[in-house]
Amino acid sequence: MSLESRQALFRAVLVFAVAAIFLTPIAWMVGTSFKPPIEFVGTGIQILPDAPTWEHYHALAENDVWRRVVNSIVVSLGATALALLAAFPAAYALARIGLPHHLDRVFLVFVLIVKLAPPIVLAIPLYHVLRVLGLLDTLAGLILVHQVYALPFAIWMLLGFVRDVPIAYEEAAIMDGAGLIRRLRSIVGPIMLPGLVSTAAFVMILSWNEFLYALLFIQTPSKFTLPTFIATMITEDETLWGQLMAIGLVASLPILVLVGVMQKGLTRSFAAGLK
Amino acid sequence: MLPNVRRRDALILLLPALVLFAILTLYPLGRGLALSLFITDYGFEGARFVGLDNFVDLLSDRFFLGAVWNTVVFTVLATVSEVLLGLMLALLINRKFPGRRVVIPLLIMPFMLSTMVVTAIWRAWFHYDFGFLNNLLAAVALPPVEWLFDPDLAMLSLVLVDLWQTAPLTFLILLAGLQSIPPEIYEAARLDRATPWQIFRYVTLPLITPHLALAALLRSIDSFKIFDKVYALTGGGPGNATETLSMYVYRLGFRFFDIGFASAAAVVMIVVAGALAAIYVSRILRGGSHVA
């Protein structure tokens, strides 16, 4: 074995050891969701269960957790649809059409600053907005306020994808007399479909994980989304860890699926800050 | 730019986004700014105009000053530790080894989890009697620790959770930086018999400075907002030892309904966050891309 390949092997062992330590909390979550309570309410340091059980998942079913899962799905799908419907045309206009007085630039900078601002600073006036609209304590209201995060993110991400569509295609279509709608539908849309899909996936994750506005604007427990439901369990029940970790796993699986969906633009979106 | 698209079309295309922004950010910003000039427990009815008094009072409110201090401490500790751990991970993974393509998605997993799920795991790990961390300490014959209820330690525990969840982000940014360095530069340095430390110090570090700055900037903008973890791990306690600005505004606005005062604190947050954002925005405008 050459020195170089021995170094590579040593590096692999080191990296996997580091990764194993780093991922212990996740392994513990999965393991604990299958442990009988006697195994986690104690002083052991075992990651995996001795006598695996489904009891916590059964308890969840009785706990009406599925209603919160449905709420979370409704909110994240609704927020994603709304964000894309508003952001796709906006991103196209900003990428392709010059506005007078650099207004496009001003708008983009404003959008970015909103994205970076702490969400709590809008919370008090947003409460009033939702009350006036009659959307307080409704999932529709939550879908609306999730646009505070989702829309800036979607506009900035889609902007990059629109710019990647060669402008010559559109110019050729204009020569052939294709109007704006036609070009969006049959040229720009299809070419940037992967971009639209990964943007949708990211917005969905954003909305699926959102906590602050769900906490402030939804009061009825049956309308809670998963993050607020989990928060209630964390703060009210001392050690129902089996159930808590089971919900954690249920809440995490869709994200893993979505991450698989959107290889494209992964780093771009990470750098744009998913939180 | 397409020259022959009409301005009217542009406006129609932008309209849905503009309406949403008007309802969800412009109007709330204006209303929040106006409310900060009043003493009120809901809106403008029955409110008393006090000018800048709320801001003056903030400066002498020890809870506000405490929240400012806690936010600064958290932001600095979290940002520095996350950039350092991200850099170490990136340096470790940068060179080729078997299984590299598998390990990168694995390392990113904590960042993909919902913050509330992350918080649930760590709240259990921090438990005094049965928590994994204290059990681990006991296993090596060390005394248990009050992770969340010791005023000196609670902040560090929050930083630890944040570090675990977001080091994958700084890792990804810095890995992209390392990968963008042309290998010829390293070969040249090796021909000149530079030691590994010299290569790191005089080749790698200067070349990834833009990525380090980007990672630090993104993490400080984000840490400055921290709410979820504080809410569900410590509730701002013990006492007010971990109450950050977001938590402070939440407590005043949504628990005590001191809307004018809470709005004034929110305005202060907007100014600070705006300053941080301005640095980021100016980088983007110069760079033309929002990646680096």
Coordinates of C-alpha atoms in Angstrom, one line a residue:
Chain A
M1 CA 0.0 0.0 0.0
S2 CA 1.4 3.3 -1.0
L3 CA 1.9 6.1 1.5
E4 CA -0.7 8.2 -0.2
S5 CA -3.5 5.5 -0.1
R6 CA -2.6 4.7 3.5
Q7 CA -3.1 8.4 4.3
A8 CA -6.4 8.4 2.5
L9 CA -7.5 5.4 4.5
F10 CA -6.4 7.0 7.8
R11 CA -8.3 10.1 6.9
A12 CA -11.5 8.1 6.1
V13 CA -11.3 6.4 9.5
L14 CA -10.8 9.7 11.2
V15 CA -13.7 11.4 9.3
F16 CA -16.1 8.6 10.0
A17 CA -15.2 8.6 13.7
V18 CA -15.9 12.4 13.8
A19 CA -19.1 11.9 11.9
A20 CA -20.3 9.2 14.3
I21 CA -19.8 11.5 17.3
F22 CA -21.4 14.4 15.5
L23 CA -24.5 12.4 14.6
T24 CA -24.9 10.7 18.0
P25 CA -27.9 13.0 18.9
I26 CA -29.8 11.9 15.8
A27 CA -29.0 8.2 16.4
W28 CA -30.2 8.7 20.0
M29 CA -33.4 10.2 18.8
V30 CA -34.1 7.3 16.5
G31 CA -33.1 4.8 19.2
T32 CA -35.1 6.4 22.0
S33 CA -38.3 6.5 19.9
F34 CA -38.1 2.7 20.1
K35 CA -37.0 2.3 23.7
P36 CA -39.4 1.3 26.5
P37 CA -39.5 4.1 29.1
I38 CA -37.4 2.1 31.6
E39 CA -34.5 2.3 29.2
F40 CA -34.4 6.1 28.9
V41 CA -35.6 7.2 32.3
G42 CA -32.4 6.0 33.9
T43 CA -28.6 6.5 34.0
G44 CA -27.6 4.4 30.9
I45 CA -25.8 5.8 27.9
Q46 CA -27.1 3.3 25.4
I47 CA -28.0 4.7 22.0
L48 CA -30.0 1.8 20.7
P49 CA -32.9 0.0 22.5
D50 CA -32.4 -3.4 24.2
A51 CA -36.1 -4.4 23.8
P52 CA -37.4 -2.3 20.8
T53 CA -41.1 -1.3 21.1
W54 CA -43.6 0.5 18.9
E55 CA -45.5 1.7 22.0
H56 CA -44.6 5.4 21.5
Y57 CA -45.8 5.4 17.9
H58 CA -49.1 3.8 19.1
A59 CA -49.3 6.4 21.8
L60 CA -48.9 9.1 19.2
A61 CA -51.8 7.8 17.1
E62 CA -54.0 8.2 20.2
N63 CA -52.5 11.6 20.9
D64 CA -54.1 13.0 17.8
V65 CA -50.7 13.8 16.4
W66 CA -51.9 13.1 12.8
R67 CA -54.1 16.1 12.9
R68 CA -50.9 18.2 13.5
V69 CA -49.2 16.4 10.7
V70 CA -52.1 17.3 8.4
N71 CA -52.0 20.9 9.6
S72 CA -48.3 21.1 8.9
I73 CA -48.8 19.6 5.4
V74 CA -51.6 22.0 4.6
V75 CA -49.6 25.0 5.8
S76 CA -46.3 24.1 4.0
L77 CA -48.1 23.2 0.7
G78 CA -50.2 26.3 0.8
A79 CA -47.2 28.5 1.7
T80 CA -45.1 27.0 -1.1
A81 CA -47.9 27.4 -3.7
L82 CA -48.5 31.0 -2.7
A83 CA -44.7 31.8 -2.6
L84 CA -44.1 30.4 -6.1
L85 CA -47.1 32.0 -7.6
A86 CA -46.0 35.4 -6.5
A87 CA -42.2 34.9 -6.8
F88 CA -41.9 33.3 -10.2
P89 CA -43.4 36.3 -12.2
A90 CA -41.6 38.7 -9.9
A91 CA -38.3 37.0 -10.4
Y92 CA -38.8 37.0 -14.1
A93 CA -39.7 40.7 -14.2
L94 CA -36.6 41.6 -12.1
A95 CA -34.2 39.5 -14.2
R96 CA -35.5 40.4 -17.6
I97 CA -37.2 43.8 -17.6
G98 CA -35.4 47.0 -16.5
L99 CA -37.4 49.3 -14.2
P100 CA -36.8 53.0 -14.3
H101 CA -34.6 54.6 -11.7
H102 CA -33.0 51.3 -10.7
L103 CA -36.2 50.4 -8.9
D104 CA -35.6 46.7 -9.6
R105 CA -32.4 47.0 -7.6
V106 CA -34.1 48.9 -4.8
F107 CA -36.8 46.3 -4.6
L108 CA -34.3 43.4 -4.5
V109 CA -32.3 45.0 -1.7
F110 CA -35.5 45.6 0.2
V111 CA -36.5 42.0 -0.2
L112 CA -33.1 40.9 1.0
I113 CA -33.2 43.1 4.1
V114 CA -36.6 41.7 4.9
K115 CA -35.2 38.2 4.6
L116 CA -32.4 39.1 7.0
A117 CA -34.5 40.9 9.5
P118 CA -35.5 39.2 12.8
P119 CA -39.1 37.9 12.4
I120 CA -40.1 39.0 15.9
V121 CA -39.9 42.7 14.9
L122 CA -42.9 42.3 12.5
A123 CA -44.8 40.1 14.9
I124 CA -46.8 42.7 16.8
P125 CA -48.1 44.6 13.8
L126 CA -48.7 41.4 11.9
Y127 CA -51.0 40.3 14.7
H128 CA -53.1 43.4 14.0
V129 CA -53.0 42.7 10.2
L130 CA -54.3 39.1 10.7
R131 CA -57.0 40.3 13.1
V132 CA -58.2 42.9 10.6
L133 CA -58.2 40.3 7.8
G134 CA -60.1 37.8 10.1
L135 CA -57.3 35.3 9.7
L136 CA -56.0 35.1 13.3
D137 CA -55.9 31.5 14.6
T138 CA -56.4 30.1 11.1
L139 CA -54.1 28.0 8.9
A140 CA -54.8 30.4 6.0
G141 CA -53.4 33.2 8.2
L142 CA -50.3 31.2 8.9
I143 CA -49.8 30.5 5.2
L144 CA -50.0 34.2 4.6
V145 CA -47.5 35.2 7.3
H146 CA -45.1 32.5 6.2
Q147 CA -44.6 34.6 3.1
V148 CA -42.6 37.0 5.2
Y149 CA -39.8 34.3 5.1
A150 CA -40.8 32.4 2.0
L151 CA -41.3 35.2 -0.6
P152 CA -37.9 36.9 -0.3
F153 CA -36.2 33.5 -0.3
A154 CA -38.1 32.3 -3.3
I155 CA -37.6 35.6 -5.3
W156 CA -33.8 35.5 -4.7
M157 CA -33.4 31.9 -5.5
L158 CA -35.6 32.0 -8.6
L159 CA -33.8 35.1 -9.8
G160 CA -30.6 33.1 -10.3
F161 CA -32.5 30.4 -12.2
V162 CA -34.2 32.9 -14.5
R163 CA -30.8 34.4 -15.3
D164 CA -29.5 30.9 -16.2
V165 CA -32.1 30.6 -19.0
P166 CA -30.4 31.8 -22.2
I167 CA -32.0 35.0 -23.3
A168 CA -31.4 34.0 -27.0
Y169 CA -34.2 31.4 -26.7
E170 CA -36.7 34.1 -25.7
E171 CA -35.5 36.5 -28.4
A172 CA -36.0 33.8 -31.0
A173 CA -39.5 33.2 -29.7
I174 CA -40.3 36.9 -29.8
M175 CA -39.3 36.9 -33.5
D176 CA -41.8 34.2 -34.0
G177 CA -44.4 36.3 -32.3
A178 CA -44.7 34.5 -29.0
G179 CA -46.2 36.7 -26.2
L180 CA -45.1 37.0 -22.6
I181 CA -47.4 34.3 -21.2
R182 CA -46.5 31.9 -24.0
R183 CA -42.7 32.4 -23.4
L184 CA -43.1 31.9 -19.6
R185 CA -45.2 28.8 -20.1
S186 CA -43.3 27.0 -22.9
I187 CA -39.7 28.3 -22.7
V188 CA -38.7 29.8 -19.3
G189 CA -40.9 27.6 -17.2
P190 CA -39.8 24.2 -18.6
I191 CA -36.1 25.2 -18.8
M192 CA -35.9 26.3 -15.1
L193 CA -38.2 23.5 -13.9
P194 CA -35.4 21.9 -11.8
G195 CA -34.9 25.3 -10.2
L196 CA -38.6 25.7 -9.5
V197 CA -38.6 22.3 -7.9
S198 CA -35.7 22.9 -5.6
T199 CA -37.0 26.3 -4.7
A200 CA -40.4 24.7 -3.9
A201 CA -38.6 22.1 -1.8
F202 CA -36.7 24.7 0.2
V203 CA -39.8 26.9 0.8
M204 CA -41.6 23.8 2.0
I205 CA -38.9 22.9 4.5
L206 CA -38.9 26.6 5.6
S207 CA -42.6 26.5 6.3
W208 CA -42.6 23.0 7.7
N209 CA -40.0 24.0 10.4
E210 CA -41.4 27.5 11.1
F211 CA -42.0 28.1 14.8
L212 CA -42.3 31.7 15.9
Y213 CA -45.4 32.8 13.9
A214 CA -47.1 29.5 14.4
L215 CA -46.6 30.0 18.2
L216 CA -47.9 33.6 18.1
F217 CA -50.8 33.4 15.6
I218 CA -52.3 30.0 16.3
Q219 CA -54.0 29.5 19.7
T220 CA -56.3 26.5 19.3
P221 CA -54.3 23.4 20.1
S222 CA -56.1 21.4 17.4
K223 CA -54.7 23.8 14.8
F224 CA -51.1 23.6 16.0
T225 CA -48.4 22.6 13.5
L226 CA -45.7 20.1 14.4
P227 CA -43.2 22.6 15.7
T228 CA -45.6 24.2 18.1
F229 CA -47.0 20.8 19.1
I230 CA -43.4 19.6 19.9
A231 CA -42.7 22.8 21.8
T232 CA -45.8 22.2 24.0
M233 CA -44.6 18.7 24.7
I234 CA -41.1 19.8 25.5
T235 CA -42.2 22.4 28.0
E236 CA -45.1 20.6 29.6
D237 CA -44.1 17.0 29.9
E238 CA -40.8 16.3 31.7
T239 CA -39.7 13.0 30.2
L240 CA -42.1 11.7 27.6
W241 CA -39.0 11.3 25.5
G242 CA -40.1 8.2 23.6
Q243 CA -43.2 9.9 22.2
L244 CA -41.2 13.2 21.7
M245 CA -38.5 11.4 19.7
A246 CA -41.1 9.5 17.7
I247 CA -42.7 12.8 16.7
G248 CA -39.3 14.2 16.0
L249 CA -38.7 11.4 13.6
V250 CA -42.1 11.8 11.9
A251 CA -41.4 15.6 11.6
S252 CA -37.9 14.9 10.1
L253 CA -38.7 12.2 7.4
P254 CA -40.4 14.6 4.9
I255 CA -37.4 16.9 5.1
L256 CA -35.0 14.1 4.2
V257 CA -37.2 13.2 1.2
L258 CA -37.3 16.9 0.1
V259 CA -33.5 17.2 0.5
G260 CA -33.2 14.2 -1.9
V261 CA -35.5 16.0 -4.4
M262 CA -33.3 19.1 -4.7
Q263 CA -29.7 18.3 -5.4
K264 CA -29.6 21.3 -7.7
G265 CA -29.0 24.6 -6.1
L266 CA -28.2 23.0 -2.7
T267 CA -25.2 25.1 -1.9
R268 CA -26.7 28.2 -3.4
S269 CA -29.7 28.0 -1.1
F270 CA -27.6 27.1 1.9
A271 CA -25.6 30.2 1.4
A272 CA -28.7 32.2 1.0
G273 CA -29.5 31.1 4.5
L274 CA -32.3 28.6 5.0
K275 CA -33.3 29.6 8.4
Chain B
M1 CA -32.5 42.5 -20.5
L2 CA -35.2 42.1 -23.1
P3 CA -35.7 45.6 -24.6
N4 CA -39.2 45.2 -26.0
V5 CA -41.1 44.0 -23.0
R6 CA -43.4 46.7 -21.9
R7 CA -43.1 48.3 -18.5
R8 CA -46.8 47.6 -17.9
D9 CA -46.1 43.9 -18.1
A10 CA -43.3 44.2 -15.6
L11 CA -45.7 45.9 -13.2
I12 CA -48.3 43.2 -13.6
L13 CA -45.7 40.4 -13.1
L14 CA -44.5 42.2 -9.9
L15 CA -48.0 43.0 -8.6
P16 CA -48.7 39.8 -6.5
A17 CA -45.3 40.0 -4.8
L18 CA -45.7 43.8 -4.2
V19 CA -49.2 43.3 -2.6
L20 CA -47.8 40.7 -0.3
F21 CA -44.9 42.8 0.7
A22 CA -47.1 45.8 1.3
I23 CA -49.4 43.8 3.6
L24 CA -46.8 41.7 5.3
T25 CA -43.7 44.0 5.6
L26 CA -44.2 47.6 4.6
Y27 CA -47.4 48.3 6.5
P28 CA -46.2 46.4 9.6
L29 CA -42.9 48.2 9.6
G30 CA -44.6 51.6 9.4
R31 CA -47.1 50.6 12.1
G32 CA -44.4 49.2 14.4
L33 CA -42.4 52.4 14.0
A34 CA -45.5 54.5 14.8
L35 CA -46.5 52.3 17.8
S36 CA -43.0 52.8 19.3
L37 CA -43.9 56.5 19.9
F38 CA -46.9 55.6 22.0
I39 CA -47.8 54.1 25.3
T40 CA -50.4 51.5 24.5
D41 CA -51.6 48.0 25.2
Y42 CA -53.0 47.2 21.7
G43 CA -53.4 49.7 18.9
F44 CA -53.8 53.5 18.6
E45 CA -57.2 53.7 20.4
G46 CA -56.6 55.1 23.8
A47 CA -52.9 55.3 23.2
R48 CA -50.9 58.1 24.6
F49 CA -48.3 59.8 22.4
V50 CA -44.9 60.0 24.2
G51 CA -42.5 60.8 21.4
L52 CA -39.1 59.2 22.0
D53 CA -39.8 58.4 25.7
N54 CA -40.0 54.7 25.1
F55 CA -36.5 54.7 23.7
V56 CA -35.2 56.8 26.6
D57 CA -36.8 54.4 29.0
L58 CA -35.3 51.4 27.2
L59 CA -31.9 52.7 27.9
S60 CA -32.5 52.5 31.6
D61 CA -34.4 49.2 31.6
R62 CA -32.0 46.7 33.0
F63 CA -33.9 43.8 31.4
F64 CA -33.4 45.4 28.0
L65 CA -29.8 46.0 28.6
G66 CA -29.4 42.5 29.8
A67 CA -31.1 41.2 26.7
V68 CA -28.7 43.3 24.5
W69 CA -25.7 41.9 26.4
N70 CA -27.0 38.3 26.2
T71 CA -27.7 38.7 22.5
V72 CA -24.2 40.0 21.9
V73 CA -22.6 37.2 23.9
F74 CA -24.6 34.6 22.2
T75 CA -23.9 36.0 18.7
V76 CA -20.2 36.2 19.3
L77 CA -19.8 32.8 20.9
A78 CA -22.0 31.0 18.4
T79 CA -20.5 32.7 15.3
V80 CA -16.9 32.1 16.3
S81 CA -17.4 28.5 17.4
E82 CA -19.5 27.7 14.3
V83 CA -16.9 29.2 11.9
L84 CA -14.1 27.3 13.7
L85 CA -15.8 23.9 13.8
G86 CA -17.0 24.4 10.2
L87 CA -13.4 25.2 9.1
M88 CA -12.0 22.1 10.9
L89 CA -14.6 19.9 9.3
A90 CA -14.0 21.4 5.9
L91 CA -10.2 21.0 6.2
L92 CA -10.7 17.4 7.2
I93 CA -13.1 16.6 4.3
N94 CA -11.3 18.7 1.6
R95 CA -8.9 16.0 0.5
K96 CA -10.0 12.8 -1.2
F97 CA -10.6 9.7 0.8
P98 CA -12.9 6.6 0.4
G99 CA -16.5 7.3 1.4
R100 CA -16.2 11.1 1.0
R101 CA -19.4 11.3 -1.1
V102 CA -21.4 9.5 1.7
V103 CA -20.1 11.5 4.6
I104 CA -20.9 15.0 3.3
P105 CA -24.7 14.5 3.3
L106 CA -24.5 12.8 6.7
L107 CA -22.7 15.8 8.2
I108 CA -25.3 18.1 6.9
M109 CA -28.2 16.3 8.6
P110 CA -28.3 18.3 11.8
F111 CA -28.9 21.5 9.8
M112 CA -31.8 19.9 7.9
L113 CA -33.7 19.0 11.1
S114 CA -36.4 21.3 12.4
T115 CA -35.1 23.5 15.1
M116 CA -37.8 22.3 17.4
V117 CA -36.8 18.7 16.9
V118 CA -33.2 19.6 17.6
T119 CA -34.3 21.4 20.7
A120 CA -36.3 18.4 21.8
I121 CA -33.3 16.1 21.6
W122 CA -31.0 18.5 23.5
R123 CA -33.6 19.3 26.1
A124 CA -33.6 15.6 26.9
W125 CA -29.8 15.4 26.8
F126 CA -29.5 18.3 29.2
H127 CA -31.9 16.7 31.8
Y128 CA -30.2 16.7 35.2
D129 CA -31.3 13.2 36.4
F130 CA -31.6 11.1 33.3
G131 CA -30.0 13.2 30.6
F132 CA -27.5 11.6 28.2
L133 CA -24.8 14.2 29.0
N134 CA -24.9 13.8 32.7
N135 CA -25.1 10.0 32.3
L136 CA -22.0 10.3 30.2
L137 CA -20.3 12.3 32.9
A138 CA -21.3 9.8 35.5
A139 CA -19.8 7.0 33.3
V140 CA -16.4 8.6 33.6
A141 CA -17.0 9.4 37.3
L142 CA -17.6 13.1 37.0
P143 CA -20.3 15.0 38.9
P144 CA -23.5 15.9 37.1
V145 CA -24.0 19.4 35.7
E146 CA -27.0 21.8 35.7
W147 CA -26.8 22.4 31.9
L148 CA -29.8 24.7 31.7
F149 CA -30.4 25.9 35.2
D150 CA -26.9 27.2 36.1
P151 CA -26.9 30.9 35.2
D152 CA -23.2 30.7 34.1
L153 CA -23.7 27.6 32.0
A154 CA -27.1 28.0 30.4
M155 CA -25.8 30.4 27.7
L156 CA -23.0 28.0 26.8
S157 CA -25.5 25.2 26.6
L158 CA -27.6 27.2 24.1
V159 CA -24.4 27.9 22.1
L160 CA -23.6 24.2 22.1
V161 CA -27.0 23.3 20.6
D162 CA -26.7 26.1 18.0
L163 CA -23.2 25.0 17.1
W164 CA -24.3 21.4 16.6
Q165 CA -27.2 22.5 14.4
T166 CA -25.5 25.1 12.2
A167 CA -21.8 24.0 11.9
P168 CA -22.9 22.1 8.8
L169 CA -23.8 25.4 7.1
T170 CA -20.4 27.0 7.8
F171 CA -18.8 23.7 6.8
L172 CA -20.5 23.7 3.4
I173 CA -19.6 27.4 2.7
L174 CA -15.9 26.8 3.7
L175 CA -15.7 23.6 1.8
A176 CA -16.8 25.4 -1.3
G177 CA -14.1 27.9 -0.5
L178 CA -11.4 25.3 -0.2
Q179 CA -12.5 23.5 -3.3
S180 CA -12.2 26.7 -5.3
I181 CA -8.4 27.0 -4.6
P182 CA -6.5 25.7 -7.7
P183 CA -4.3 22.7 -6.8
E184 CA -1.3 24.2 -8.7
I185 CA -0.9 26.7 -5.9
Y186 CA -0.4 23.9 -3.4
E187 CA 2.1 22.2 -5.7
A188 CA 4.1 25.4 -6.0
A189 CA 4.1 25.8 -2.3
R190 CA 5.3 22.2 -1.8
L191 CA 8.1 22.7 -4.3
D192 CA 9.2 25.6 -2.2
R193 CA 9.3 23.2 0.7
A194 CA 6.6 25.0 2.7
T195 CA 5.6 23.2 5.9
P196 CA 1.9 22.2 6.2
W197 CA 1.4 25.0 8.8
Q198 CA 3.0 27.5 6.4
I199 CA 0.8 26.3 3.6
F200 CA -2.3 26.7 5.7
R201 CA -1.3 30.1 7.1
Y202 CA 0.0 31.7 3.9
V203 CA -1.9 29.9 1.1
T204 CA -5.2 28.5 2.3
L205 CA -6.2 31.1 4.9
P206 CA -5.8 34.2 2.7
L207 CA -7.6 32.5 -0.2
I208 CA -10.7 31.5 1.8
T209 CA -10.9 34.8 3.7
P210 CA -14.0 35.8 1.6
H211 CA -15.7 32.6 2.5
L212 CA -14.8 32.9 6.2
A213 CA -16.2 36.4 6.1
L214 CA -19.4 35.3 4.4
A215 CA -19.9 32.4 6.9
A216 CA -19.3 34.7 9.9
L217 CA -21.7 37.3 8.5
L218 CA -24.5 34.9 7.8
R219 CA -24.1 33.3 11.2
S220 CA -24.1 36.6 13.1
I221 CA -27.2 37.8 11.2
D222 CA -28.9 34.6 12.1
S223 CA -27.7 34.3 15.7
F224 CA -28.9 37.8 16.4
K225 CA -32.5 36.7 15.8
I226 CA -32.3 33.6 18.0
F227 CA -35.7 32.8 19.5
D228 CA -36.9 29.1 19.2
K229 CA -34.1 27.5 21.1
V230 CA -34.2 30.1 23.9
Y231 CA -38.0 29.7 24.1
A232 CA -38.0 25.9 24.4
L233 CA -34.7 25.2 26.2
T234 CA -34.5 27.9 28.9
G235 CA -37.4 30.2 28.5
G236 CA -34.9 33.0 28.9
G237 CA -33.9 31.8 32.3
P238 CA -32.6 31.0 34.8
G239 CA -33.7 34.4 36.0
N240 CA -33.0 36.4 32.8
A241 CA -29.6 34.9 32.1
T242 CA -30.4 33.8 28.6
E243 CA -33.1 36.3 27.6
T244 CA -32.2 37.5 24.1
L245 CA -33.7 40.5 22.3
S246 CA -36.2 38.4 20.4
M247 CA -37.3 36.8 23.6
Y248 CA -37.5 40.2 25.3
V249 CA -39.7 41.6 22.6
Y250 CA -41.9 38.5 22.7
R251 CA -42.3 38.7 26.5
L252 CA -43.1 42.4 26.5
G253 CA -45.4 42.3 23.5
F254 CA -47.2 39.0 23.8
R255 CA -47.2 38.3 27.6
F256 CA -47.3 41.8 29.1
F257 CA -49.0 43.6 26.2
D258 CA -46.7 46.6 26.6
I259 CA -47.0 47.2 22.9
G260 CA -45.4 50.6 22.6
F261 CA -42.4 49.6 24.7
A262 CA -42.0 46.3 22.9
S263 CA -42.3 48.1 19.5
A264 CA -39.5 50.5 20.5
A265 CA -37.3 47.5 21.3
A266 CA -38.2 46.0 18.0
V267 CA -37.2 49.2 16.2
V268 CA -33.8 49.0 17.9
M269 CA -33.5 45.4 16.6
I270 CA -34.4 46.6 13.1
V271 CA -31.6 49.2 13.2
V272 CA -28.9 46.7 14.3
A273 CA -30.1 43.9 12.0
G274 CA -30.3 46.5 9.2
A275 CA -26.7 47.5 9.8
L276 CA -25.6 43.8 9.6
A277 CA -27.7 43.3 6.5
A278 CA -26.2 46.3 4.8
I279 CA -22.8 44.8 5.0
Y280 CA -24.1 41.6 3.4
V281 CA -26.1 43.4 0.8
S282 CA -23.1 45.6 -0.2
R283 CA -21.0 42.4 -0.7
I284 CA -23.7 41.0 -2.9
L285 CA -24.0 44.1 -5.0
R286 CA -20.3 44.2 -5.5
G287 CA -20.0 40.5 -6.2
G288 CA -23.1 40.3 -8.4
S289 CA -24.0 36.9 -6.8
H290 CA -25.4 36.0 -3.5
V291 CA -23.2 33.0 -2.9
A292 CA -19.9 34.7 -2.2

